[in-house]
Coordinates of C-alpha atoms in Angstrom, one line a residue:
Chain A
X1249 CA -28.3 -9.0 4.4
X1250 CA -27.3 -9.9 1.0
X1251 CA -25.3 -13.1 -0.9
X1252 CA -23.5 -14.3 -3.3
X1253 CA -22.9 -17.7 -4.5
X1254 CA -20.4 -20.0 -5.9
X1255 CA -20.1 -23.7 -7.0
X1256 CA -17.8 -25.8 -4.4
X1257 CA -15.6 -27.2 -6.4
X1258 CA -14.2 -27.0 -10.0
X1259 CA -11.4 -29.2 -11.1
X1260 CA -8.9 -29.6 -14.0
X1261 CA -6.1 -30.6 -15.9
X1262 CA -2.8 -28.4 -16.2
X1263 CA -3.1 -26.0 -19.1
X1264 CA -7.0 -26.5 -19.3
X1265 CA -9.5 -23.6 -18.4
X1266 CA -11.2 -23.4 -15.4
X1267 CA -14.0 -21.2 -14.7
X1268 CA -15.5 -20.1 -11.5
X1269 CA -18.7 -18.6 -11.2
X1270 CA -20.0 -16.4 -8.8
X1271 CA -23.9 -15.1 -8.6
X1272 CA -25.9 -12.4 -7.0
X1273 CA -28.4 -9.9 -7.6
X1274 CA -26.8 -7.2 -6.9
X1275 CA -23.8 -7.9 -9.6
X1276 CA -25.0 -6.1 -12.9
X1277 CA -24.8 -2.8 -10.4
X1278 CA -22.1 -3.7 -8.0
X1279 CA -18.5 -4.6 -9.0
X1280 CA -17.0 -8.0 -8.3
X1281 CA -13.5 -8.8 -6.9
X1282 CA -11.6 -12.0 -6.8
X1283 CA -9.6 -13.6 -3.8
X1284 CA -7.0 -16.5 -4.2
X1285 CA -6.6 -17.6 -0.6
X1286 CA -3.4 -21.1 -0.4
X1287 CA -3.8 -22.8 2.7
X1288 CA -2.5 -21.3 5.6
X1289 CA -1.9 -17.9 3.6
X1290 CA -3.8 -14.7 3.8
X1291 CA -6.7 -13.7 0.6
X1292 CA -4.9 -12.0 -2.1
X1293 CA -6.7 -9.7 -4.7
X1294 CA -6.5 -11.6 -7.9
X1295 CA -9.4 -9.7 -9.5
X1296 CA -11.4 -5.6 -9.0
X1297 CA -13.6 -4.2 -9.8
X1298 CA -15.2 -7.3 -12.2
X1299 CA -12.1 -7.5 -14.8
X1300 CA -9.2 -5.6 -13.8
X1301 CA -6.2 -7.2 -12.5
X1302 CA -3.4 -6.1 -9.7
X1303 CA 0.0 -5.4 -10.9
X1304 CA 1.9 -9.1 -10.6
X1305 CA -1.2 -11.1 -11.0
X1306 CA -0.5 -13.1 -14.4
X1307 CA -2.7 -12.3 -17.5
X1308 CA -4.0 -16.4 -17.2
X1309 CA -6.4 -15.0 -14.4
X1310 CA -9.1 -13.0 -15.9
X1311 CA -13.1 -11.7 -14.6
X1312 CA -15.9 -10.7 -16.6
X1313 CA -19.6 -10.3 -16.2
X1314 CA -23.0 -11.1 -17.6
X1315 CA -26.0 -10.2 -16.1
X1316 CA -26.6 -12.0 -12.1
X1317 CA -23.1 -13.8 -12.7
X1318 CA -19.5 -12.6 -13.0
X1319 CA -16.7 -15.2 -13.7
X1320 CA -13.0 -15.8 -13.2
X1321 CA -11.3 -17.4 -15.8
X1322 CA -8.3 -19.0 -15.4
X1323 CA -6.0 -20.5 -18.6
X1324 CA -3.7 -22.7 -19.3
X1325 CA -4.0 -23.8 -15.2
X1326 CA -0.9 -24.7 -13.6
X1327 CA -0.5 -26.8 -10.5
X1328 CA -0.2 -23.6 -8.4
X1329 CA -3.1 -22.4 -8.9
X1330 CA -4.5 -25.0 -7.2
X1331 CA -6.1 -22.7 -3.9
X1332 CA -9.4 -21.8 -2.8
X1333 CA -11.2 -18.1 -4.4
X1334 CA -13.9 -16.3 -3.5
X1335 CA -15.7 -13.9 -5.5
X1336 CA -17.0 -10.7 -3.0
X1337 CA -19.0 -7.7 -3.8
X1338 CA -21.3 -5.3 -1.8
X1339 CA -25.6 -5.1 -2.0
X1340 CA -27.5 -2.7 -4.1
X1341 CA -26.6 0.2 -1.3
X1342 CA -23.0 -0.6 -1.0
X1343 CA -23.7 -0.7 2.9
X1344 CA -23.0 -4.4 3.0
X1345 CA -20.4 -6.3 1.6
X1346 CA -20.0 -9.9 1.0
X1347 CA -18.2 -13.1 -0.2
X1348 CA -19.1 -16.1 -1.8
X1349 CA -19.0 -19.4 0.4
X1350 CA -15.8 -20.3 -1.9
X1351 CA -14.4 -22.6 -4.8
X1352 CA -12.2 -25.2 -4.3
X1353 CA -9.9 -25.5 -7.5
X1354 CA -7.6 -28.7 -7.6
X1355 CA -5.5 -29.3 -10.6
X1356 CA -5.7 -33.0 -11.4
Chain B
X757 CA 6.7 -2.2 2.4
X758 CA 2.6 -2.0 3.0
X759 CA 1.5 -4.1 6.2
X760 CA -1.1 -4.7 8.0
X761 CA -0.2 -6.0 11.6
X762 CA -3.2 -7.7 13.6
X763 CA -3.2 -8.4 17.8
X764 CA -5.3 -8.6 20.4
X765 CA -6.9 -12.4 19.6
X766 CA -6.9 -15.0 22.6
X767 CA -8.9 -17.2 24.4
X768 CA -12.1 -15.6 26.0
X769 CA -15.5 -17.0 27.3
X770 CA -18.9 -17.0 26.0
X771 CA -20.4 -13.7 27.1
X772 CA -16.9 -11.7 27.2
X773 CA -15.3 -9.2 25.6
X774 CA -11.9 -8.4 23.2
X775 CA -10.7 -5.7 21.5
X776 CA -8.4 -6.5 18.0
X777 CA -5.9 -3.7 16.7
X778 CA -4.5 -3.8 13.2
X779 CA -1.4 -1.9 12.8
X780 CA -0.3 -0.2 9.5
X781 CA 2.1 0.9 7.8
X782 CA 3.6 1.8 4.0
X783 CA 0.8 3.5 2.9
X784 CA -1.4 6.5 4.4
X785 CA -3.8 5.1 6.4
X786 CA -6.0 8.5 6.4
X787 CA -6.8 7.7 2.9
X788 CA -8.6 4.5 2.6
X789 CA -11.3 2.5 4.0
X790 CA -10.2 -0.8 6.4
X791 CA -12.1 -3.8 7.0
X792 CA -12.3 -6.7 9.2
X793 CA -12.8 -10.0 7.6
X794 CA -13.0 -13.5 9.6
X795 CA -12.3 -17.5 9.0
X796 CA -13.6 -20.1 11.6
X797 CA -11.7 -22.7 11.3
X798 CA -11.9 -25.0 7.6
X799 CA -14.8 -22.4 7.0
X800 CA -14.8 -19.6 4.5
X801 CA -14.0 -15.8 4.5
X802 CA -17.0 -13.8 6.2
X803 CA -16.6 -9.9 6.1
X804 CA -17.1 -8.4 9.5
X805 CA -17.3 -4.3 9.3
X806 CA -15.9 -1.9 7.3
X807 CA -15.1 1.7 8.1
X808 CA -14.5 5.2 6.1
X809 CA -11.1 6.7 5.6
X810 CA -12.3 9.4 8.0
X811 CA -14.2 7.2 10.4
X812 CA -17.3 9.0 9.7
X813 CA -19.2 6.1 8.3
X814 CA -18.9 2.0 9.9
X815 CA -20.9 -1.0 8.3
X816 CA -21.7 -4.1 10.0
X817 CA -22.2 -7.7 8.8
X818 CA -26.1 -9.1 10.6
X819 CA -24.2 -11.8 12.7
X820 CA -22.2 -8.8 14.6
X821 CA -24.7 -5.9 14.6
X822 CA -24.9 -4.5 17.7
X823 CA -22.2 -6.6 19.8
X824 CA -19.1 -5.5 17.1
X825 CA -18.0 -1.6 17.4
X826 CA -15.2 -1.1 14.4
X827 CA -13.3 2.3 15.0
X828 CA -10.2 4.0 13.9
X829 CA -6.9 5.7 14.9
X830 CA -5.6 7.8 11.7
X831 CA -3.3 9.4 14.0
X832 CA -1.7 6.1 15.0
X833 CA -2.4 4.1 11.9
X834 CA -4.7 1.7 13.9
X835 CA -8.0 0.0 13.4
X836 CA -9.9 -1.4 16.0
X837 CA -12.6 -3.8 16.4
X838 CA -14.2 -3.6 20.0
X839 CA -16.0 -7.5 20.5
X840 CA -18.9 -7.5 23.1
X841 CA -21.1 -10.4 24.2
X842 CA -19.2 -13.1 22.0
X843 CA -20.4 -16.7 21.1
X844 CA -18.7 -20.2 20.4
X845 CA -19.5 -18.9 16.6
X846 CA -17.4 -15.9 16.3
X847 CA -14.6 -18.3 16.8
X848 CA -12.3 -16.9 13.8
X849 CA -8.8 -16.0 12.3
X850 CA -9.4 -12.5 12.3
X851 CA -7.9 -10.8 9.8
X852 CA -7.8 -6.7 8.9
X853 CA -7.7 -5.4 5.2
X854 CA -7.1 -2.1 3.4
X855 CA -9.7 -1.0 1.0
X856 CA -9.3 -0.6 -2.4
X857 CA -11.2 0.7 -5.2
X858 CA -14.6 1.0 -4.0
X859 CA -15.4 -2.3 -2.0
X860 CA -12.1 -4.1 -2.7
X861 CA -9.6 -5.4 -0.4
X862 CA -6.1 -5.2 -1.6
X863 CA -3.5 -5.6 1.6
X864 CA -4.2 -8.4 4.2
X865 CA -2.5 -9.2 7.6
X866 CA -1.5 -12.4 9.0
X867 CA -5.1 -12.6 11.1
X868 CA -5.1 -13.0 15.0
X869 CA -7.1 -15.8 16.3
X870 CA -9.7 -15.3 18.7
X871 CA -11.7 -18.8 20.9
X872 CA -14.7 -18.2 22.3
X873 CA -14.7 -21.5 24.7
X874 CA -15.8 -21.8 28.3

């Protein structure tokens, strides 16, 4: 098996940055995606392949990556984006994909 | 419109046996890889199986291996997940997803709910 891991919980003010982090070892040769998931809704693809984004995902969300960790940056927050994401990505053999346990971001 | 349409959830006992279907449509189903991806309840997303566009090649999350059979329809734009010998745990919001570049998932149903519960 293989994991990935995220931080619980991020918080902050409307129009700050938040950023969500996401590790694993397989992440400098796997990509990373990026789930938004509202309660009661279906995941939607916010992120691929480590920093591209879906057509109709605003330019505030953003991913990048360093090493072990990829990131998801969200700026200038506004209260909607208050929702739960999950970073996901696959092991070494890309036999075995994964998510994170999840961030909970609430907009103060 | 692309959709994804899950059934097949319910109420079964520890030890039985359900199969999901996923439904599609909008898009050709031939050409991309589906996945199954569950949420117990308050709990996070845990990916289940996955499957080639052709059906040639399934993967398996640990916690399923050997009780979970994922399988395909292309000519009826279904997916399948055939659940075998199932415990209180697998008690989930199942939902199906489309693939999308490489390991992506980029078109979710609604889920179906399946309870594992004597």
């Amino acid at each position: 098996s293989y994991e990935v891991t995220q931080s619980p919980s991020v918080s902050v003010s409307p129009g700050q940055t938040a950023r969500i982090t996401c590790s694993g070892d397989a992440l400098p040769n796997q990509y990373a995606y990026w789930y938004q998931q509202k309660p009661g809704q279906a995941p939607v693809l916010i992120i691929y392949k480590d920093s591209q984004r879906p057509s109709g995902i605003p330019e505030r969300f953003s991913g990048s990556t360093s090493g072990t960790t990829v990131t998801l940056t969200i700026s200038a927050v506004l209260a909607e984006d208050e929702a739960d994401y999950y970073c996901q990505s696959a092991d070494r053999g890309g036999t075995y994909w994964v998510f994170g346990g999840g961030t909970k971001l609430t907009v103060l | 419109e692309v959709q994804l349409l899950e059934s097949g959830g319910g109420l079964v006992q520890p030890g039985g046996s359900l199969r999901l279907s996923c439904t599609a449509s909008g898009f050709i189903f031939n050409s991309f890889a589906m996945n199954w991806v569950r949420q117990a309840p308050g709990k996070g997303l845990e990916w289940v199986s996955g499957i080639s566009a052709s059906g040639n090649r399934t993967y398996y999350a640990d916690v399923v291996k050997g009780r979970f059979t994922i399988s395909r329809d292309n000519s009826r734009q279904t997916l399948y997940i055939q659940m075998n010998s199932l415990r209180a745990e697998d008690t989930a919001l199942y939902y199906c997803a489309k693939g999308w570049e490489v390991y992506g998932m980029d078109v979710w149903g609604q889920g179906t709910t399946v309870t594992v519960s004597s």
